[in-house]
Amino acid sequence: MSYPPPPGGPGGTYPQGQGGWAPQPQPQPQPQPGGVPYPPQAAPGHYGYPPQPPATAQGWPAPPHMPYPQPQPPGGAGGDRGGSGLKKAVIGVVVLAVLAVLGIGGLAAYQAFGGGALPTAAGNAQGEQLLSSNDIQELLDGRSQALRSGEEDTYLAPFTGEAKNTQRSLFENLRKIPFAQAEYSILNTTGTSTDEYGDGASVALDVAFVHKIQDVDVRPVSEWYRWIIKRESKDAEPRITKVGPAPGAFGAKSYVFYPAPWDLYDDMHVVKKAHTLTISDKKHAADTDRYAPYIEKAAKDDIELWRANGPEDTETPTGFVTVLEPDRKTYSSLYGSQSVDWEAGQSVAMPTFDAGFGGDEKDLEYGGARVKMDMSGNRFTNATYWPKLVQEISHHEFAHAVVQPLEAASGGFAAESNTRWWVVEGFADYVAFRFDSELGAWNIRNDVTGKEFSGTLPEDPGAGDEVSTNYTVSYLAIRFMAEKNGEAAALRFVTDQYRHPGQLDQQLRKATGMGESEFQAAWARYVRSNS
């Protein structure tokens, strides 16, 4: 969402004194024993934004549970508060809805919808078999073991040509990540494994890089590659001659979650903190090092908030991965997720690999999330107030990442099958503004005061001027709950809505003592009284 110039004062700065938004001088916090020092506060003075282009008719990224495409906005500059990312691509949406209903993930999903049974490379062709399923499994097992042990030469041994060069960078990048699990798994093979014409055998192997990042993922997730494997003769070793993304899954390239940052960067820079891995291309290391403490502070805030007041019966991450990328084309390509040109950040939900068909809550649909942020946006480039703004977008995106593993193993086209939009984005903004009440107050003044207000809880971001209003009134819905019955009740409501989206009325009664229509009327009065 574009932040237009603030009201009042020359150059669009906030007025001082009553009603203004000026930061107060703060003492410098001291480093905490065994922890990460808090970032320094912004200097006192006028708290304004540089002039921004006029707001455009913007939609925000659909949350993972919304099975319909968002309307595309017209051109325009600016960023948003960050979206929750797309789970379902427009292409293949019917298939993905079925997957969600069945609670299928990873390998089970691939096999159920077009992947076939666990593959065999033999086929029906006549001739000497050069690539057996055991040969292929040995190739994968060898790469998994070498990656875990750090034996680069062993890992690279079967790769040839350009594939060897790219895999060298990949190996070195992967070794910078604290994996609790990292291994390669067969998805499917196509081609011939036999030497029919005396020119060897060649197969295309779709392979899942199954991984679980320590503290970040609550279940293993995967990225899907295609390897071209050739073997010239029985006396020759199998060679991997080409590596790239799997061509698609369930009709959508976005579902292979390629490329990850370790695929994109020749030399991946990783800043490791207690609760965060902040990643960029090595050429942006200085900027990444500067932003990382503020990203870490936001992560620590969100995790401690959930620990203090979130329900105890939840599996949520205790750390986050964030990729900072200033090149818009590269940013948009990350994880194969759909992006629009006005987006400032996104939390990409990562499906659990091979969750199975049970649909049990223990078989979580999502094992974790990956956050990406556009480092060229004004939150990062504001010369004076970037620390405040970097923390704001980080709080928002990490809030999405905390609750994404809670989403029910269900879905579909009906509204009641999906977590309500106002809950998804209202919660993320509630967390962001809980840690920055001044920014929350500014958004209310800017987005709600004097604007048309329907009094209806928004089911989507809308378009044009209503987009910013819909986000802010959604924030006020969660804030209203927290003020009425306490923050723990509000966070329990969010958890229950993610797990059982069809039970909104019961959940509202539990959280507020009001049914859906009564809550909506009370919330509308609350919005009007606060704007």
Coordinates of C-alpha atoms in Angstrom, one line a residue:
M1 CA 0.0 0.0 0.0
S2 CA 1.4 3.4 -0.9
Y3 CA 1.8 5.7 2.0
P4 CA 0.9 9.2 0.8
P5 CA 2.6 12.3 2.3
P6 CA 1.5 12.9 5.8
P7 CA -0.9 15.8 6.6
G8 CA 0.3 19.1 8.0
G9 CA 3.4 21.1 7.9
P10 CA 5.7 22.2 5.0
G11 CA 6.9 19.3 3.0
G12 CA 4.3 17.0 4.4
T13 CA 5.8 16.5 7.9
Y14 CA 3.8 15.8 10.9
P15 CA 3.0 18.7 13.2
Q16 CA 4.6 18.8 16.7
G17 CA 2.6 18.7 19.8
Q18 CA -1.0 17.5 20.3
G19 CA -2.3 15.3 17.5
G20 CA 1.1 15.2 15.8
W21 CA 3.3 12.2 15.2
A22 CA 6.8 13.1 16.4
P23 CA 9.0 10.6 18.0
Q24 CA 10.2 11.4 21.5
P25 CA 13.9 11.2 22.4
Q26 CA 14.7 7.7 23.8
P27 CA 17.6 6.5 25.9
Q28 CA 19.8 4.0 24.1
P29 CA 19.0 0.5 25.3
Q30 CA 21.9 -1.5 26.6
P31 CA 22.8 -4.9 25.2
Q32 CA 21.0 -7.7 27.0
P33 CA 23.0 -10.6 28.5
G34 CA 23.1 -13.4 26.0
G35 CA 20.9 -11.6 23.5
V36 CA 21.0 -9.2 20.6
P37 CA 21.2 -5.4 21.4
Y38 CA 18.1 -3.5 20.5
P39 CA 18.6 -1.2 17.5
P40 CA 19.1 2.5 18.2
Q41 CA 16.1 4.7 18.2
A42 CA 15.5 7.2 15.4
A43 CA 16.6 10.7 16.2
P44 CA 13.9 13.1 17.5
G45 CA 12.3 15.6 15.2
H46 CA 9.6 15.8 12.7
Y47 CA 8.4 12.3 11.7
G48 CA 7.4 12.6 8.1
Y49 CA 7.6 10.6 4.9
P50 CA 9.0 11.8 1.6
P51 CA 6.4 12.8 -1.0
Q52 CA 5.0 9.7 -2.6
P53 CA 3.1 9.2 -5.9
P54 CA -0.7 9.4 -5.7
A55 CA -2.3 6.3 -4.4
T56 CA -3.4 3.9 -7.1
A57 CA -6.3 1.4 -7.2
Q58 CA -4.4 -1.3 -5.5
G59 CA -5.3 -4.8 -4.4
W60 CA -3.1 -6.7 -2.0
P61 CA -1.9 -10.2 -2.5
A62 CA -4.6 -12.8 -1.7
P63 CA -3.9 -14.8 1.5
P64 CA -3.0 -18.4 1.0
H65 CA -6.6 -19.6 1.6
M66 CA -8.3 -17.4 -1.1
P67 CA -8.8 -19.5 -4.2
Y68 CA -9.7 -16.7 -6.6
P69 CA -7.3 -14.3 -8.4
Q70 CA -6.9 -10.7 -7.2
P71 CA -7.9 -7.9 -9.6
Q72 CA -4.8 -6.4 -11.1
P73 CA -4.2 -2.7 -10.2
P74 CA -3.3 -0.1 -12.8
G75 CA 0.3 1.1 -12.9
G76 CA 1.7 3.1 -10.1
A77 CA 4.6 3.3 -7.7
G78 CA 4.7 2.6 -4.0
G79 CA 4.8 -0.3 -1.6
D80 CA 2.3 -2.0 0.6
R81 CA 2.3 -3.2 4.2
G82 CA 3.1 -6.6 2.8
G83 CA 0.8 -9.5 1.8
S84 CA 0.5 -13.0 3.0
G85 CA 1.3 -14.5 -0.3
L86 CA -0.6 -16.7 -2.7
K87 CA -1.1 -20.4 -2.0
K88 CA -3.2 -21.2 -5.0
A89 CA -2.2 -20.1 -8.5
V90 CA -4.9 -19.0 -10.9
I91 CA -3.8 -21.9 -13.2
G92 CA -4.7 -25.2 -11.6
V93 CA -6.9 -23.6 -9.0
V94 CA -9.4 -26.5 -9.1
V95 CA -6.7 -29.1 -8.6
L96 CA -5.2 -27.1 -5.7
A97 CA -8.6 -26.8 -4.1
V98 CA -9.0 -30.5 -4.2
L99 CA -5.5 -30.9 -2.7
A100 CA -6.5 -28.7 0.2
V101 CA -9.7 -30.6 0.8
L102 CA -7.9 -33.9 1.0
G103 CA -5.1 -32.5 3.1
I104 CA -2.5 -33.8 0.6
G105 CA 1.0 -32.5 0.5
G106 CA 4.4 -33.1 -1.1
L107 CA 5.0 -36.6 -2.5
A108 CA 1.5 -37.8 -1.8
A109 CA 0.0 -34.9 -3.7
Y110 CA 2.3 -35.4 -6.6
Q111 CA 1.4 -39.1 -6.9
A112 CA -2.3 -38.4 -6.5
F113 CA -2.5 -35.8 -9.1
G114 CA -0.5 -36.6 -12.2
G115 CA 2.7 -37.8 -10.6
G116 CA 1.9 -41.5 -10.8
A117 CA 3.2 -44.2 -8.4
L118 CA 6.6 -44.0 -6.9
P119 CA 8.5 -44.0 -10.2
T120 CA 10.7 -46.7 -11.8
A121 CA 13.2 -45.8 -14.5
A122 CA 13.0 -49.1 -16.3
G123 CA 9.9 -48.6 -18.5
N124 CA 8.9 -51.1 -21.1
A125 CA 11.6 -50.5 -23.7
Q126 CA 13.9 -53.2 -25.0
G127 CA 17.6 -53.0 -24.5
E128 CA 20.2 -53.1 -21.8
Q129 CA 19.0 -51.3 -18.6
L130 CA 21.6 -48.6 -17.7
L131 CA 19.6 -46.6 -15.1
S132 CA 17.8 -48.6 -12.5
S133 CA 15.7 -47.1 -9.7
N134 CA 18.5 -48.1 -7.4
D135 CA 21.0 -46.2 -9.5
I136 CA 18.9 -43.1 -9.2
Q137 CA 18.3 -43.5 -5.5
E138 CA 22.0 -43.8 -5.0
L139 CA 22.6 -40.5 -6.8
L140 CA 20.1 -38.8 -4.5
D141 CA 21.3 -40.4 -1.3
G142 CA 24.9 -39.5 -2.2
R143 CA 24.0 -35.8 -2.7
S144 CA 22.0 -35.8 0.6
Q145 CA 24.9 -37.3 2.6
A146 CA 27.5 -35.1 1.1
L147 CA 25.5 -32.0 1.8
R148 CA 25.1 -33.0 5.4
S149 CA 28.8 -33.8 5.8
G150 CA 30.1 -30.8 3.9
E151 CA 32.0 -32.9 1.3
E152 CA 31.8 -30.6 -1.6
D153 CA 33.8 -32.6 -4.1
T154 CA 31.7 -35.7 -3.3
Y155 CA 28.5 -33.7 -3.8
L156 CA 29.7 -32.3 -7.2
A157 CA 31.1 -35.5 -8.5
P158 CA 28.2 -36.6 -10.8
F159 CA 27.5 -33.1 -12.1
T160 CA 29.0 -32.0 -15.5
G161 CA 29.3 -28.8 -17.5
E162 CA 27.3 -25.8 -16.5
A163 CA 25.3 -27.9 -14.0
K164 CA 28.5 -28.4 -12.0
N165 CA 29.2 -24.7 -11.8
T166 CA 25.7 -23.8 -10.6
Q167 CA 25.7 -26.7 -8.1
R168 CA 29.0 -25.6 -6.6
S169 CA 27.4 -22.2 -5.8
L170 CA 24.2 -24.0 -4.6
F171 CA 26.2 -26.3 -2.3
E172 CA 28.2 -23.4 -0.8
N173 CA 25.0 -21.4 -0.2
L174 CA 23.1 -24.3 1.4
R175 CA 26.0 -24.9 3.8
K176 CA 25.2 -21.4 5.3
I177 CA 21.8 -22.5 6.4
P178 CA 21.2 -24.3 9.7
F179 CA 19.1 -27.2 8.4
A180 CA 17.6 -29.7 10.8
Q181 CA 16.8 -31.9 7.8
A182 CA 18.1 -31.7 4.2
E183 CA 17.7 -34.5 1.6
Y184 CA 16.7 -35.2 -1.9
S185 CA 13.7 -37.3 -2.7
I186 CA 12.4 -38.8 -6.0
L187 CA 9.2 -37.5 -7.3
N188 CA 9.0 -38.8 -10.9
T189 CA 11.1 -39.9 -13.8
T190 CA 10.4 -39.7 -17.5
G191 CA 12.5 -40.9 -20.5
T192 CA 14.3 -44.1 -21.2
S193 CA 16.5 -46.0 -18.8
T194 CA 17.7 -48.5 -21.4
D195 CA 20.3 -48.3 -24.1
E196 CA 18.0 -48.9 -27.1
Y197 CA 20.2 -47.5 -29.9
G198 CA 23.7 -47.8 -28.5
D199 CA 23.8 -44.1 -27.4
G200 CA 23.2 -44.6 -23.7
A201 CA 20.2 -43.9 -21.5
S202 CA 18.8 -40.5 -20.4
V203 CA 16.0 -39.7 -18.0
A204 CA 14.5 -36.5 -16.6
L205 CA 14.2 -36.8 -12.8
D206 CA 11.8 -34.6 -10.9
V207 CA 13.4 -34.4 -7.4
A208 CA 12.3 -32.7 -4.2
F209 CA 14.8 -31.0 -2.0
V210 CA 13.1 -31.8 1.3
H211 CA 14.3 -29.5 4.0
K212 CA 13.5 -28.2 7.5
I213 CA 15.3 -25.1 8.7
Q214 CA 16.1 -25.1 12.4
D215 CA 13.4 -23.2 14.4
V216 CA 11.9 -21.8 11.2
D217 CA 9.9 -24.8 9.9
V218 CA 7.6 -26.9 12.0
R219 CA 7.4 -29.6 9.3
P220 CA 9.7 -30.5 6.4
V221 CA 8.9 -28.5 3.2
S222 CA 10.3 -28.9 -0.3
E223 CA 11.5 -27.2 -3.5
W224 CA 11.2 -29.1 -6.7
Y225 CA 14.0 -29.5 -9.3
R226 CA 14.4 -31.4 -12.6
W227 CA 17.7 -33.2 -13.1
I228 CA 18.7 -34.7 -16.5
I229 CA 20.6 -37.9 -15.8
K230 CA 22.6 -39.7 -18.5
R231 CA 24.6 -42.8 -18.6
E232 CA 26.7 -43.7 -21.6
S233 CA 27.3 -47.4 -20.8
K234 CA 27.3 -49.9 -18.1
D235 CA 31.0 -49.1 -17.4
A236 CA 30.3 -45.4 -17.1
E237 CA 29.1 -43.5 -14.0
P238 CA 25.7 -41.8 -14.2
R239 CA 26.0 -38.1 -14.8
I240 CA 23.7 -35.2 -14.0
T241 CA 24.0 -32.9 -17.1
K242 CA 21.4 -30.3 -16.4
V243 CA 19.6 -28.9 -13.3
G244 CA 16.6 -26.5 -13.3
P245 CA 13.2 -26.1 -11.8
A246 CA 10.6 -28.8 -12.2
P247 CA 8.4 -27.7 -15.1
G248 CA 5.3 -27.5 -13.0
A249 CA 3.1 -29.1 -10.3
F250 CA -0.6 -29.4 -10.5
G251 CA -0.7 -27.1 -13.5
A252 CA 1.3 -24.3 -11.8
K253 CA 5.0 -23.5 -11.9
S254 CA 4.5 -21.5 -8.6
Y255 CA 3.9 -24.7 -6.7
V256 CA 7.5 -25.9 -7.1
F257 CA 8.8 -23.0 -4.9
Y258 CA 11.8 -22.3 -7.2
P259 CA 14.0 -20.3 -7.1
A260 CA 15.0 -20.0 -3.5
P261 CA 17.7 -17.5 -2.7
W262 CA 20.3 -20.3 -2.7
D263 CA 19.5 -20.8 -6.4
L264 CA 19.7 -17.2 -7.3
Y265 CA 22.9 -15.9 -5.8
D266 CA 26.4 -16.9 -6.7
D267 CA 27.4 -15.9 -3.2
M268 CA 24.6 -15.8 -0.7
H269 CA 25.0 -13.4 2.3
V270 CA 23.3 -14.7 5.5
V271 CA 23.0 -12.7 8.7
K272 CA 22.2 -15.1 11.6
K273 CA 20.5 -13.8 14.7
A274 CA 18.7 -15.5 17.6
H275 CA 15.4 -15.5 15.7
T276 CA 16.2 -14.7 12.1
L277 CA 18.1 -15.6 9.1
T278 CA 18.3 -12.5 6.9
I279 CA 19.5 -13.3 3.3
S280 CA 20.6 -11.3 0.3
D281 CA 23.1 -11.3 -2.5
K282 CA 26.6 -10.7 -1.2
K283 CA 26.8 -7.5 -3.1
H284 CA 24.1 -6.1 -0.8
A285 CA 25.8 -7.3 2.4
A286 CA 26.4 -3.8 3.9
D287 CA 22.7 -2.9 3.6
T288 CA 21.6 -6.3 4.8
D289 CA 23.8 -6.0 7.9
R290 CA 22.3 -2.6 8.6
Y291 CA 18.7 -3.8 8.4
A292 CA 19.1 -7.2 10.1
P293 CA 19.0 -6.0 13.8
Y294 CA 15.7 -4.3 13.2
I295 CA 14.3 -7.4 11.4
E296 CA 15.5 -9.4 14.4
K297 CA 13.9 -7.1 16.9
A298 CA 10.5 -7.5 15.1
A299 CA 10.9 -11.3 15.0
K300 CA 11.7 -11.3 18.8
D301 CA 8.6 -9.1 19.4
D302 CA 6.2 -11.4 17.4
I303 CA 7.5 -14.6 19.0
E304 CA 7.3 -13.2 22.5
L305 CA 3.8 -11.9 21.9
W306 CA 2.7 -15.4 20.8
R307 CA 4.4 -17.1 23.6
A308 CA 2.9 -14.7 26.2
N309 CA -0.7 -14.6 24.9
G310 CA -1.1 -17.1 22.1
P311 CA -2.8 -20.5 22.7
E312 CA -0.6 -23.2 24.1
D313 CA -1.8 -25.9 21.8
T314 CA -0.2 -24.5 18.6
E315 CA 2.9 -25.4 16.7
T316 CA 4.4 -22.1 15.5
P317 CA 7.9 -21.2 14.3
T318 CA 10.4 -19.6 16.7
G319 CA 12.4 -18.1 13.9
F320 CA 12.0 -16.6 10.4
V321 CA 13.8 -16.5 7.1
T322 CA 13.8 -13.2 5.3
V323 CA 15.2 -12.5 1.8
L324 CA 16.0 -8.8 1.0
E325 CA 16.1 -8.1 -2.7
P326 CA 16.2 -4.7 -4.4
D327 CA 15.8 -5.8 -8.0
R328 CA 12.1 -6.1 -8.7
K329 CA 12.4 -8.8 -11.3
T330 CA 14.5 -11.0 -9.0
Y331 CA 12.2 -10.2 -6.1
S332 CA 9.2 -11.3 -8.0
S333 CA 10.8 -14.6 -9.1
L334 CA 11.6 -15.7 -5.5
Y335 CA 9.9 -19.0 -4.5
G336 CA 7.9 -18.8 -7.8
S337 CA 5.2 -16.9 -5.9
Q338 CA 2.9 -14.6 -7.7
S339 CA 3.7 -10.9 -7.2
V340 CA 2.3 -7.6 -8.3
D341 CA 4.3 -4.5 -9.0
W342 CA 3.1 -2.5 -6.0
E343 CA 3.9 -5.2 -3.4
A344 CA 6.4 -4.4 -0.7
G345 CA 6.7 -7.8 1.0
Q346 CA 5.2 -11.3 1.1
S347 CA 5.1 -14.3 3.4
V348 CA 5.1 -17.3 1.2
A349 CA 3.4 -20.3 2.8
M350 CA 5.4 -23.5 2.3
P351 CA 3.3 -26.8 2.1
T352 CA 4.4 -29.7 4.3
F353 CA 6.1 -32.3 2.2
D354 CA 4.1 -35.6 2.0
A355 CA 1.6 -34.7 4.7
G356 CA -0.6 -37.6 3.7
F357 CA -4.3 -38.0 3.1
G358 CA -5.6 -38.0 6.7
G359 CA -6.6 -34.3 7.1
D360 CA -5.7 -34.6 10.7
E361 CA -4.6 -31.4 12.4
K362 CA -1.3 -33.1 13.2
D363 CA -0.6 -33.3 9.5
L364 CA -0.2 -29.6 9.0
E365 CA -0.9 -28.3 5.5
Y366 CA 1.9 -25.8 5.9
G367 CA 5.3 -26.6 7.4
G368 CA 6.5 -23.0 7.4
A369 CA 6.9 -19.8 5.5
R370 CA 9.5 -17.7 3.7
V371 CA 9.4 -13.9 3.9
K372 CA 10.7 -11.8 1.1
M373 CA 10.9 -8.0 1.0
D374 CA 11.6 -5.4 -1.7
M375 CA 14.7 -3.6 -0.3
S376 CA 14.2 -0.8 -2.9
G377 CA 11.0 0.3 -1.3
N378 CA 10.6 3.4 0.8
R379 CA 10.6 1.5 4.1
F380 CA 14.2 0.7 3.5
T381 CA 15.3 3.8 1.7
N382 CA 13.8 6.5 3.9
A383 CA 16.9 8.3 5.0
T384 CA 15.7 9.1 8.6
Y385 CA 12.9 6.8 9.6
W386 CA 13.8 3.5 8.0
P387 CA 14.4 1.7 11.3
K388 CA 10.8 2.3 12.3
L389 CA 9.4 1.3 8.9
V390 CA 11.6 -1.8 8.5
Q391 CA 10.3 -3.0 11.8
E392 CA 6.7 -2.3 10.8
I393 CA 6.8 -4.4 7.7
S394 CA 8.8 -7.1 9.5
H395 CA 6.2 -7.3 12.3
H396 CA 3.4 -7.6 9.7
E397 CA 5.1 -10.3 7.6
F398 CA 6.3 -12.3 10.6
A399 CA 2.7 -12.3 12.0
H400 CA 1.6 -14.0 8.9
A401 CA 4.5 -16.5 9.2
V402 CA 3.6 -17.3 12.8
V403 CA 0.1 -18.4 12.1
Q404 CA 0.4 -19.9 8.6
P405 CA 1.2 -23.4 9.9
L406 CA -2.1 -23.3 11.8
E407 CA -4.2 -23.2 8.7
A408 CA -6.7 -26.0 8.4
A409 CA -6.1 -28.9 6.0
S410 CA -9.2 -27.9 4.1
G411 CA -10.2 -25.3 1.6
G412 CA -12.3 -24.7 -1.5
F413 CA -14.2 -22.0 -3.2
A414 CA -16.8 -21.2 -0.6
A415 CA -16.0 -18.3 1.7
E416 CA -16.6 -20.4 4.8
S417 CA -13.8 -22.7 3.6
N418 CA -11.2 -20.0 3.9
T419 CA -9.9 -18.0 6.8
R420 CA -11.6 -14.6 6.5
W421 CA -9.6 -11.9 4.8
W422 CA -10.2 -9.4 7.5
V423 CA -8.9 -11.8 10.1
V424 CA -5.7 -12.6 8.1
E425 CA -4.7 -9.0 7.4
G426 CA -6.3 -7.5 10.5
F427 CA -4.2 -9.7 12.7
A428 CA -0.9 -8.9 10.8
D429 CA -1.6 -5.2 11.1
Y430 CA -2.7 -5.6 14.7
V431 CA 0.7 -7.1 15.5
A432 CA 2.6 -4.4 13.5
F433 CA 0.7 -1.5 15.2
R434 CA 0.7 -3.1 18.6
F435 CA 4.5 -2.4 18.6
D436 CA 4.1 1.0 17.1
S437 CA 0.9 2.7 18.3
E438 CA 1.9 6.1 16.7
L439 CA 2.0 4.4 13.3
G440 CA -1.3 2.7 13.9
A441 CA -2.9 6.1 14.9
W442 CA -1.5 7.7 11.8
N443 CA -3.0 4.9 9.6
I444 CA -6.4 5.5 11.2
R445 CA -6.3 9.2 10.6
N446 CA -5.1 8.7 7.1
D447 CA -7.2 5.7 6.0
V448 CA -10.4 6.0 8.0
T449 CA -11.1 9.5 9.2
G450 CA -13.3 11.3 6.7
K451 CA -13.5 8.3 4.4
E452 CA -16.6 6.3 3.4
F453 CA -17.2 3.4 5.7
S454 CA -19.8 0.7 4.9
G455 CA -19.9 -0.8 8.4
T456 CA -19.4 -4.2 6.8
L457 CA -16.4 -6.4 7.6
P458 CA -14.3 -6.5 4.4
E459 CA -13.9 -9.9 2.7
D460 CA -11.2 -8.7 0.3
P461 CA -8.9 -5.6 -0.1
G462 CA -11.2 -3.9 -2.6
A463 CA -9.8 -1.4 -5.0
G464 CA -8.7 2.2 -5.2
D465 CA -9.0 4.3 -2.1
E466 CA -10.9 1.6 -0.2
V467 CA -7.9 -0.7 0.0
S468 CA -6.1 1.2 2.7
T469 CA -9.4 1.7 4.5
N470 CA -10.2 -2.0 4.4
Y471 CA -6.8 -2.9 5.9
T472 CA -7.1 -0.4 8.7
V473 CA -10.7 -1.3 9.7
S474 CA -9.6 -4.9 9.7
Y475 CA -6.8 -4.0 12.1
L476 CA -9.4 -2.2 14.3
A477 CA -11.6 -5.4 14.3
I478 CA -8.7 -7.4 16.0
R479 CA -7.9 -4.5 18.3
F480 CA -11.5 -4.2 19.3
M481 CA -11.5 -7.9 20.4
A482 CA -8.2 -7.4 22.3
E483 CA -9.6 -4.4 24.1
K484 CA -12.9 -6.0 24.9
N485 CA -11.8 -9.4 26.3
G486 CA -8.0 -9.3 26.3
E487 CA -5.3 -10.1 23.9
A488 CA -5.3 -13.8 24.7
A489 CA -8.9 -14.0 23.6
A490 CA -8.1 -12.2 20.3
L491 CA -5.2 -14.5 19.5
R492 CA -7.3 -17.6 20.4
F493 CA -9.9 -16.3 18.0
V494 CA -7.3 -16.0 15.2
T495 CA -6.1 -19.5 15.9
D496 CA -9.6 -20.9 15.8
Q497 CA -10.4 -19.1 12.6
Y498 CA -7.3 -20.5 10.9
R499 CA -8.1 -24.0 12.0
H500 CA -11.9 -24.0 11.5
P501 CA -12.8 -21.2 9.1
G502 CA -16.4 -22.3 8.8
Q503 CA -17.2 -21.6 12.5
L504 CA -16.9 -17.8 12.5
D505 CA -20.1 -17.1 14.4
Q506 CA -19.2 -19.6 17.3
Q507 CA -15.7 -18.2 17.4
L508 CA -16.9 -14.6 17.7
R509 CA -19.2 -15.6 20.5
K510 CA -16.3 -17.2 22.3
A511 CA -14.0 -14.3 21.8
T512 CA -16.4 -11.4 22.4
G513 CA -19.8 -12.8 23.6
M514 CA -21.4 -11.6 20.4
G515 CA -22.6 -13.4 17.2
E516 CA -21.4 -12.3 13.8
S517 CA -24.1 -9.7 13.1
E518 CA -23.9 -8.2 16.6
F519 CA -20.1 -8.1 16.5
Q520 CA -20.1 -6.4 13.1
A521 CA -22.5 -3.7 14.5
A522 CA -20.4 -3.2 17.6
W523 CA -17.1 -3.1 15.6
A524 CA -18.6 -0.5 13.2
R525 CA -19.5 1.7 16.2
Y526 CA -15.9 1.2 17.5
V527 CA -14.4 2.2 14.1
R528 CA -16.5 5.4 14.0
S529 CA -15.7 6.3 17.5
N530 CA -11.9 6.0 16.8
S531 CA -11.8 7.9 13.6

